[in-house]
Coordinates of C-alpha atoms in Angstrom, one line a residue:
Chain P
X144 CA 94.3 -61.4 177.2
X145 CA 97.8 -60.8 176.0
X146 CA 98.6 -63.2 173.2
X147 CA 102.2 -63.7 172.0
X148 CA 101.4 -66.3 169.4
X149 CA 102.7 -66.1 165.9
X150 CA 101.5 -68.5 163.2
X151 CA 104.8 -70.0 162.1
X152 CA 108.6 -69.7 162.2
X153 CA 108.8 -67.4 159.2
X154 CA 106.6 -64.8 161.0
X155 CA 108.6 -65.3 164.2
X156 CA 111.9 -64.4 162.5
X157 CA 110.6 -62.0 159.8
X158 CA 112.4 -58.9 161.0
X159 CA 115.8 -60.4 161.9
X160 CA 118.1 -58.2 159.8
X161 CA 121.6 -58.6 158.4
X162 CA 124.2 -57.7 161.1
X163 CA 121.8 -58.5 164.0
X164 CA 123.2 -59.8 167.3
X165 CA 121.3 -63.0 168.3
X166 CA 121.4 -65.2 171.4
X167 CA 120.7 -68.8 170.8
X168 CA 119.7 -71.1 173.7
X169 CA 121.1 -74.6 174.1
X170 CA 124.1 -76.5 175.4
X171 CA 125.6 -78.6 172.7
X172 CA 122.6 -79.7 170.6
X173 CA 120.4 -80.0 173.7
X174 CA 117.7 -77.3 173.9
X175 CA 118.5 -75.5 170.7
X176 CA 115.8 -73.7 168.7
X177 CA 116.0 -76.0 165.7
X178 CA 113.1 -74.5 163.7
X179 CA 114.4 -70.9 163.9
X180 CA 118.0 -72.0 163.0
X181 CA 116.7 -73.9 159.9
X182 CA 114.5 -70.9 158.9
X183 CA 117.4 -68.4 159.3
X184 CA 119.5 -70.6 157.0
X185 CA 116.7 -70.7 154.4
X186 CA 116.3 -66.9 154.7
X187 CA 120.0 -66.3 154.3
X188 CA 120.3 -63.5 156.9
X189 CA 124.0 -62.7 157.2
X190 CA 126.7 -61.0 159.1
X191 CA 125.2 -62.3 162.3
X192 CA 126.8 -62.0 165.7
X193 CA 125.7 -65.1 167.6
X194 CA 125.9 -65.6 171.3
X195 CA 125.6 -69.2 172.2
X196 CA 127.5 -71.5 174.6
X197 CA 128.5 -73.8 171.7
X198 CA 128.6 -73.5 167.9
X199 CA 126.7 -76.7 167.0
X200 CA 128.3 -79.5 165.0
X201 CA 129.0 -79.9 161.3
X202 CA 125.6 -80.0 159.6
X203 CA 123.4 -79.3 162.6
X204 CA 122.5 -76.5 165.1
X205 CA 124.5 -73.4 164.5
X206 CA 126.8 -75.5 162.3
X207 CA 124.2 -74.9 159.6
X208 CA 124.7 -71.1 159.7
X209 CA 128.5 -71.5 159.8
X210 CA 128.5 -73.7 156.7
X211 CA 126.7 -71.0 154.8
X212 CA 129.0 -68.2 156.2
X213 CA 126.0 -66.4 157.7
X214 CA 127.9 -65.9 161.0
X215 CA 130.4 -63.1 161.3
X216 CA 131.2 -63.4 165.0
X217 CA 130.6 -66.1 167.7
X218 CA 130.6 -65.4 171.5
X219 CA 130.8 -68.8 173.1
X220 CA 132.6 -70.8 175.8
X221 CA 133.2 -74.2 174.1
X222 CA 133.4 -74.9 170.4
X223 CA 135.2 -78.2 170.3
X224 CA 132.8 -80.3 168.1
X225 CA 132.7 -78.2 164.9
X226 CA 135.4 -78.6 162.3
X227 CA 133.9 -75.9 160.0
X228 CA 134.2 -73.5 163.0
X229 CA 137.8 -74.4 163.7
X230 CA 138.6 -74.0 160.0
X231 CA 137.0 -70.5 159.7
X232 CA 138.5 -69.4 163.0
X233 CA 142.1 -70.5 162.1
X234 CA 141.8 -68.9 158.7
X235 CA 140.6 -65.6 160.3
X236 CA 137.2 -65.6 158.5
X237 CA 135.3 -65.9 161.7
X238 CA 135.6 -63.6 164.7
X239 CA 135.4 -65.4 168.0
X240 CA 135.2 -64.3 171.6
X241 CA 135.6 -67.2 174.0
X242 CA 134.5 -66.7 177.6
X243 CA 134.3 -68.8 180.7
X244 CA 131.0 -70.6 180.7
X245 CA 129.9 -69.1 184.0
X246 CA 130.9 -65.6 182.9
X247 CA 128.9 -66.1 179.7
X248 CA 125.9 -67.2 181.7
X249 CA 126.2 -64.4 184.2
X250 CA 126.8 -61.7 181.6
X251 CA 123.5 -62.8 179.9
X252 CA 121.7 -63.0 183.2
X253 CA 123.0 -59.5 184.0
X254 CA 121.8 -58.2 180.6
X255 CA 118.4 -59.4 181.3
X256 CA 118.4 -58.2 184.9
X257 CA 119.4 -54.6 184.3
X258 CA 122.8 -55.0 185.9
X259 CA 125.4 -53.4 183.6
X260 CA 128.5 -55.0 185.1
X261 CA 129.8 -57.3 187.9
X262 CA 133.0 -58.8 189.2
X263 CA 133.9 -62.4 188.9
X264 CA 137.1 -64.3 189.8
X265 CA 136.9 -66.5 186.6
X266 CA 139.6 -65.8 184.1
X267 CA 142.0 -63.8 186.3
X268 CA 145.6 -64.2 185.2
X269 CA 144.5 -65.6 181.8
X270 CA 144.0 -64.3 178.3
X271 CA 140.4 -63.6 179.2
X272 CA 141.6 -60.9 181.6
X273 CA 143.3 -58.8 178.9
X274 CA 142.0 -55.2 179.0
X275 CA 139.6 -55.9 181.9
X276 CA 139.6 -54.0 185.2
X277 CA 140.9 -56.0 188.1
X278 CA 139.7 -55.3 191.6
X279 CA 140.5 -57.2 194.8
X280 CA 137.6 -58.3 197.1
X281 CA 138.3 -60.3 200.2
X282 CA 141.9 -60.6 199.2
X283 CA 141.2 -62.2 195.9
X284 CA 141.4 -60.5 192.4
X285 CA 138.3 -60.3 190.3
X286 CA 137.6 -59.2 186.7
X287 CA 135.0 -56.6 185.7
X288 CA 132.6 -58.1 183.2
X289 CA 129.8 -56.3 181.4
X290 CA 126.3 -57.4 180.6
X291 CA 125.4 -59.0 177.3
X292 CA 122.2 -58.1 175.5
X293 CA 121.0 -58.9 172.0
X294 CA 118.7 -57.6 169.3
X295 CA 117.0 -61.0 169.3
X296 CA 117.0 -63.9 171.7
X297 CA 115.9 -67.2 170.3
X298 CA 115.0 -69.8 172.9
X299 CA 113.6 -73.3 172.9
X300 CA 111.2 -74.6 175.6
X301 CA 109.3 -77.8 176.2
X302 CA 105.9 -76.3 176.8
X303 CA 104.6 -72.8 176.4
X304 CA 101.3 -71.0 176.5
X305 CA 99.8 -68.2 174.4
X306 CA 100.8 -65.7 177.1
X307 CA 104.4 -66.5 176.5
X308 CA 105.1 -68.5 179.7
X309 CA 107.7 -71.2 179.3
X310 CA 108.6 -74.5 180.9
X311 CA 111.8 -76.3 180.1
X312 CA 112.6 -80.0 180.4
X313 CA 115.7 -81.7 181.7
X314 CA 119.1 -80.3 180.8
X315 CA 117.5 -78.6 177.8
X316 CA 117.0 -75.6 180.1
X317 CA 120.6 -74.5 180.3
X318 CA 121.1 -71.0 178.8
X319 CA 117.5 -70.6 177.6
X320 CA 115.9 -68.8 180.6
X321 CA 118.7 -66.2 180.9
X322 CA 118.7 -65.5 177.2
X323 CA 114.9 -65.1 177.2
X324 CA 115.4 -62.1 179.5
X325 CA 118.2 -60.5 177.6
X326 CA 116.8 -60.0 174.1
X327 CA 115.2 -56.8 172.9
X328 CA 112.9 -59.2 171.0
X329 CA 112.7 -62.7 172.4
X330 CA 111.4 -65.5 170.2
X331 CA 110.4 -68.7 171.9
X332 CA 109.8 -72.0 170.0
X333 CA 108.1 -74.8 171.9
X334 CA 107.3 -78.4 171.4
X335 CA 103.8 -77.9 172.7
X336 CA 101.9 -74.6 172.7
X337 CA 98.8 -74.6 174.9
X338 CA 96.1 -71.9 175.7
X339 CA 96.9 -69.5 178.6
X340 CA 95.5 -70.9 181.8
X341 CA 96.5 -74.5 181.0
X342 CA 99.9 -74.4 182.6
X343 CA 100.2 -74.3 186.4
X344 CA 101.7 -70.9 187.3
X345 CA 103.8 -72.7 190.0
X346 CA 105.6 -74.5 187.3
X347 CA 106.6 -71.6 185.0
X348 CA 110.3 -71.2 184.5
X349 CA 110.2 -68.1 182.3
X350 CA 107.3 -65.6 182.8
X351 CA 105.6 -64.5 179.6
X352 CA 106.7 -60.9 180.1
X353 CA 110.1 -61.8 178.7
X354 CA 108.7 -63.4 175.6
X355 CA 107.7 -61.3 172.5
X356 CA 106.7 -64.1 170.2
X357 CA 105.9 -67.8 170.6
X358 CA 105.1 -70.6 168.2
X359 CA 105.0 -74.4 168.2
X360 CA 107.9 -75.9 166.2
X361 CA 106.9 -78.1 163.4
X362 CA 109.2 -80.9 164.3
X363 CA 112.2 -81.6 166.5
X364 CA 115.0 -83.9 165.5
X365 CA 116.7 -83.5 168.9
X366 CA 119.9 -85.0 167.6
X367 CA 122.1 -86.6 170.2
X368 CA 125.8 -85.7 170.1
X369 CA 127.2 -88.5 172.2
X370 CA 124.8 -91.4 172.6
X371 CA 126.0 -93.4 175.6
X372 CA 124.0 -96.3 177.0
X373 CA 124.7 -99.1 179.5
Chain S
X161 CA 154.1 -100.1 185.1
X162 CA 152.5 -96.7 184.7
X163 CA 148.8 -96.6 185.3
X164 CA 146.4 -96.5 182.4
X165 CA 143.5 -93.9 182.5
X166 CA 141.3 -96.4 184.3
X167 CA 143.9 -96.9 186.9
X168 CA 144.2 -93.2 187.5
X169 CA 140.4 -92.9 187.7
X170 CA 140.3 -95.8 190.2
X171 CA 142.9 -94.1 192.5
X172 CA 141.1 -90.8 192.3
X173 CA 137.8 -92.4 193.3
X174 CA 139.4 -93.0 196.8
X175 CA 139.5 -89.2 197.3
X176 CA 135.7 -89.0 197.0
X177 CA 134.1 -89.0 200.4
X178 CA 130.6 -89.6 201.7
X179 CA 128.3 -86.6 201.3
X180 CA 130.4 -84.8 198.7
X181 CA 129.1 -82.7 195.9
X182 CA 131.6 -83.4 193.0
X183 CA 132.2 -81.9 189.6
X184 CA 133.9 -84.1 187.1
X185 CA 135.6 -82.7 184.1
X186 CA 135.7 -84.3 180.6
X187 CA 138.1 -87.2 180.0
X188 CA 139.7 -89.3 182.8
X189 CA 137.6 -87.4 185.4
X190 CA 134.4 -88.7 183.9
X191 CA 135.6 -92.2 184.4
X192 CA 136.0 -91.6 188.2
X193 CA 132.2 -92.0 188.5
X194 CA 132.5 -95.7 187.7
X195 CA 134.7 -96.4 190.7
X196 CA 133.1 -94.5 193.5
X197 CA 132.4 -97.0 196.3
X198 CA 128.8 -98.0 196.4
X199 CA 128.6 -97.6 200.2
X200 CA 128.9 -93.8 200.0
X201 CA 126.5 -91.1 198.9
X202 CA 127.8 -88.6 196.4
X203 CA 126.0 -86.0 194.2
X204 CA 127.7 -85.4 190.9
X205 CA 127.3 -81.9 189.4
X206 CA 127.2 -81.4 185.7
X207 CA 127.6 -77.7 184.8
X208 CA 125.0 -77.8 182.1
X209 CA 122.4 -77.8 184.8
X210 CA 122.2 -81.1 186.7
X211 CA 123.0 -82.1 190.3
X212 CA 122.6 -85.8 191.0
X213 CA 123.8 -87.2 187.7
X214 CA 123.3 -91.0 187.4
X215 CA 124.8 -93.6 185.1
X216 CA 124.2 -93.8 181.3
X217 CA 120.7 -94.8 180.5
X218 CA 119.7 -98.2 179.1
X219 CA 118.8 -98.1 175.4
X220 CA 115.0 -97.7 176.1
X221 CA 115.6 -94.9 178.6
X222 CA 117.6 -92.5 176.3
X223 CA 116.4 -88.9 176.5
X224 CA 118.0 -86.3 174.2
X225 CA 117.0 -83.7 176.8
X226 CA 119.1 -85.3 179.5
X227 CA 122.8 -84.9 178.9
X228 CA 126.0 -84.2 180.9
X229 CA 128.6 -81.5 180.2
X230 CA 130.4 -83.9 177.8
X231 CA 127.1 -84.1 175.8
X232 CA 126.7 -87.8 176.8
X233 CA 123.2 -89.1 177.5
X234 CA 122.8 -89.6 181.2
X235 CA 120.2 -90.3 183.9
X236 CA 119.3 -88.7 187.3
X237 CA 119.5 -90.3 190.7
X238 CA 117.0 -89.9 193.5
X239 CA 117.4 -86.4 195.0
X240 CA 118.5 -84.9 191.7
X241 CA 117.8 -81.3 190.7
X242 CA 117.8 -79.5 187.4
X243 CA 118.5 -75.8 186.9
X244 CA 119.8 -73.2 184.5
X245 CA 123.4 -72.4 183.6
X246 CA 123.6 -69.2 185.8
X247 CA 122.4 -71.1 188.8
X248 CA 124.8 -73.9 188.0
X249 CA 127.8 -71.5 188.1
X250 CA 126.4 -69.8 191.2
X251 CA 127.0 -73.1 193.0
X252 CA 130.4 -73.4 191.5
X253 CA 131.6 -69.8 192.2
X254 CA 130.2 -69.7 195.7
X255 CA 132.3 -72.7 196.7
X256 CA 129.5 -75.3 197.3
X257 CA 131.3 -78.0 195.3
X258 CA 133.4 -80.1 197.7
X259 CA 135.6 -81.6 195.0
X260 CA 136.5 -80.7 191.5
X261 CA 138.4 -83.2 189.3
X262 CA 139.8 -81.8 186.1
X263 CA 142.0 -83.0 183.2
X264 CA 145.1 -80.9 182.4
X265 CA 147.7 -80.5 179.6
X266 CA 150.2 -78.9 182.0
X267 CA 150.4 -78.0 185.7
X268 CA 153.1 -75.8 187.2
X269 CA 154.9 -76.2 190.5
X270 CA 152.9 -73.1 191.7
X271 CA 149.6 -75.0 191.0
X272 CA 148.8 -73.1 187.8
X273 CA 146.8 -75.2 185.3
X274 CA 146.7 -75.1 181.5
X275 CA 143.9 -77.1 179.8
X276 CA 142.0 -75.1 177.2
X277 CA 144.1 -74.0 174.3
X278 CA 147.1 -74.9 172.1
X279 CA 147.8 -71.7 170.1
X280 CA 147.5 -72.2 166.4
X281 CA 146.6 -75.8 166.8
X282 CA 143.6 -76.4 169.0
X283 CA 140.8 -73.9 169.9
X284 CA 138.1 -75.7 171.8
X285 CA 137.4 -73.1 174.4
X286 CA 137.5 -73.2 178.2
X287 CA 133.9 -74.2 178.8
X288 CA 133.4 -74.1 182.6
X289 CA 137.0 -74.8 183.5
X290 CA 138.0 -71.2 184.3
X291 CA 135.0 -70.7 186.6
X292 CA 135.8 -73.9 188.3
X293 CA 139.5 -73.3 188.9
X294 CA 138.9 -69.7 190.0
X295 CA 136.4 -70.7 192.7
X296 CA 136.4 -74.3 193.7
X297 CA 137.9 -75.0 197.1
X298 CA 139.4 -78.4 196.3
X299 CA 140.8 -79.0 192.8
X300 CA 142.5 -82.2 191.9
X301 CA 143.9 -83.0 188.5
X302 CA 144.0 -86.2 186.5
X303 CA 146.7 -86.2 183.8
X304 CA 149.4 -88.1 182.0
X305 CA 152.8 -87.3 183.5
X306 CA 154.5 -86.8 180.2
X307 CA 153.5 -86.0 176.6
X308 CA 153.6 -88.7 173.9
X309 CA 157.1 -87.6 173.0
X310 CA 158.3 -87.8 176.6
X311 CA 158.1 -84.2 177.7
X312 CA 157.2 -83.6 181.3
X313 CA 153.8 -82.0 181.9
X314 CA 154.6 -81.2 185.5
X315 CA 156.5 -78.0 184.9
X316 CA 158.2 -75.1 186.6
X317 CA 155.9 -72.8 184.6
X318 CA 153.2 -73.6 182.1
X319 CA 154.1 -73.0 178.5
X320 CA 150.5 -73.1 177.2
X321 CA 147.8 -70.4 177.9
X322 CA 146.8 -70.6 181.6
X323 CA 143.3 -71.6 182.7
X324 CA 143.8 -70.5 186.3
X325 CA 146.6 -69.5 188.8
X326 CA 147.6 -71.2 192.1
X327 CA 144.6 -73.5 192.1
X328 CA 145.6 -77.2 191.8
X329 CA 145.9 -78.9 195.2
X330 CA 146.7 -82.4 194.2
X331 CA 147.8 -84.3 191.0
X332 CA 147.1 -87.9 190.1
X333 CA 149.2 -88.9 187.1
X334 CA 150.0 -92.3 185.6
X335 CA 153.2 -92.3 187.7
X336 CA 152.1 -91.1 191.1
X337 CA 150.2 -88.9 193.5
X338 CA 151.5 -85.4 194.3
X339 CA 150.6 -82.6 196.6
X340 CA 151.1 -79.1 195.1
X341 CA 152.6 -77.2 198.1
X342 CA 151.3 -73.7 198.9
X343 CA 154.9 -72.4 198.7
X344 CA 155.4 -74.2 195.4
X345 CA 156.7 -77.7 194.4
X346 CA 155.3 -81.1 193.7
X347 CA 155.5 -83.3 196.9
X348 CA 155.6 -87.0 196.0
X349 CA 153.0 -88.9 198.1
X350 CA 152.6 -92.3 196.3
X351 CA 154.1 -94.2 193.4
X352 CA 152.1 -96.1 190.8
X353 CA 152.6 -99.9 191.1
X354 CA 156.1 -100.8 189.8
X355 CA 157.1 -97.2 189.2
X356 CA 160.3 -96.1 191.0
X357 CA 161.1 -92.8 192.6
X358 CA 163.9 -92.5 190.0
X359 CA 161.4 -92.9 187.1
X360 CA 159.3 -90.0 188.6
X361 CA 162.3 -87.7 189.1
X362 CA 163.3 -88.3 185.4
X363 CA 159.7 -87.5 184.2
X364 CA 159.2 -84.3 186.3
X365 CA 160.6 -81.0 185.1
X366 CA 159.2 -78.9 188.0
X367 CA 160.5 -78.9 191.6
X368 CA 159.9 -82.4 193.0
X369 CA 160.0 -83.0 196.7
X370 CA 160.8 -86.5 197.9
X371 CA 160.9 -87.1 201.6
X372 CA 161.5 -90.5 203.2
X373 CA 160.2 -93.7 201.8
X374 CA 157.4 -93.3 199.2
X375 CA 154.7 -95.9 199.4
X376 CA 153.2 -97.7 196.4
X377 CA 149.6 -96.7 195.9
X378 CA 146.8 -99.2 196.6
X379 CA 144.2 -99.6 194.0

């Protein structure tokens, strides 16, 4: 039986090189690969191009890699909660490409689906449209957007099995399933790793074929950005 | 007296109808959820992958894996569904959302909206706003009528970078309710309690259309 298991986070990220393009799953701090991010910081891999909806917060998530200047470029849709990010952006240290969230999601989905480009109405008439082909469909202008692919995709799932199948929980799913399909090498860290045959195939969100390596994360802080209760 | 943000949210809640799928933006729009009448059924969509968003959890029910687009901890209601970000924007772009309520920094008399960037000052990003304004059928805006230093935010043309063109259908400000006409212009529909038509004319830079007697809004 195919076995995608690696023993630990160090083995999972061992070949991520300086200058790599990496997709990171997560929305805000929800569903981010905490263990891989911490290990990348420890390893000091630099000049990274990171594709992620957000850029973490100061001191957590991708904020860790920003603080150590390991990120050269970010491709994101919303980066509002990170002062270090704003500082590096305004000073010109950090390259940033901001995209409409749905365009970002679809470009990643396209990258993983073998679709090189598509048209979307989002961003027409805005800065996002600069340099992009415009075509009218059904009387409405659309922008040509290209697929996004990465050297590595790093995703976080709730449960996974040794065959690489993944199940996500709650809103921690977000960008993870699309990113899992769009990496040349996809690394999945999971809260619970079980033997193949344990998970019901009906419940799998990401089929194991998309996953190159899987391991169980040592611990998850799951920091909450805005705790709101009744 | 101009409305406070809760007053604006209360008035907007009257626009939400039974059976609607609704997307609420961050800020005043989020508050609208608190004032939706309890006798109607509404499904709130959160673009990070949740349809059927419920109220904030009680302290013992907090789940870090269950948040809304504002990264606040939330719950689900009966009939809720979870999905990935691509599917979430598929429902948005394909026009399945009945009502989209957004905040805005500026709106032009042509219905253009600016709400994502102040050059050199604030770079937060557009998040899902550009996808929403490009595709949603029914976009209404909750906003302050003027800036802190008294400048009108209902303009002839937006001065800030645009989020989307010709998309805003209706505006709910602290001073009143306005239709954005397809041919251009803000048509005054209602005044906030105690606010005069004269006050609104003074506070509006874009073309304001006032026809007949303007009723005071009921909230």
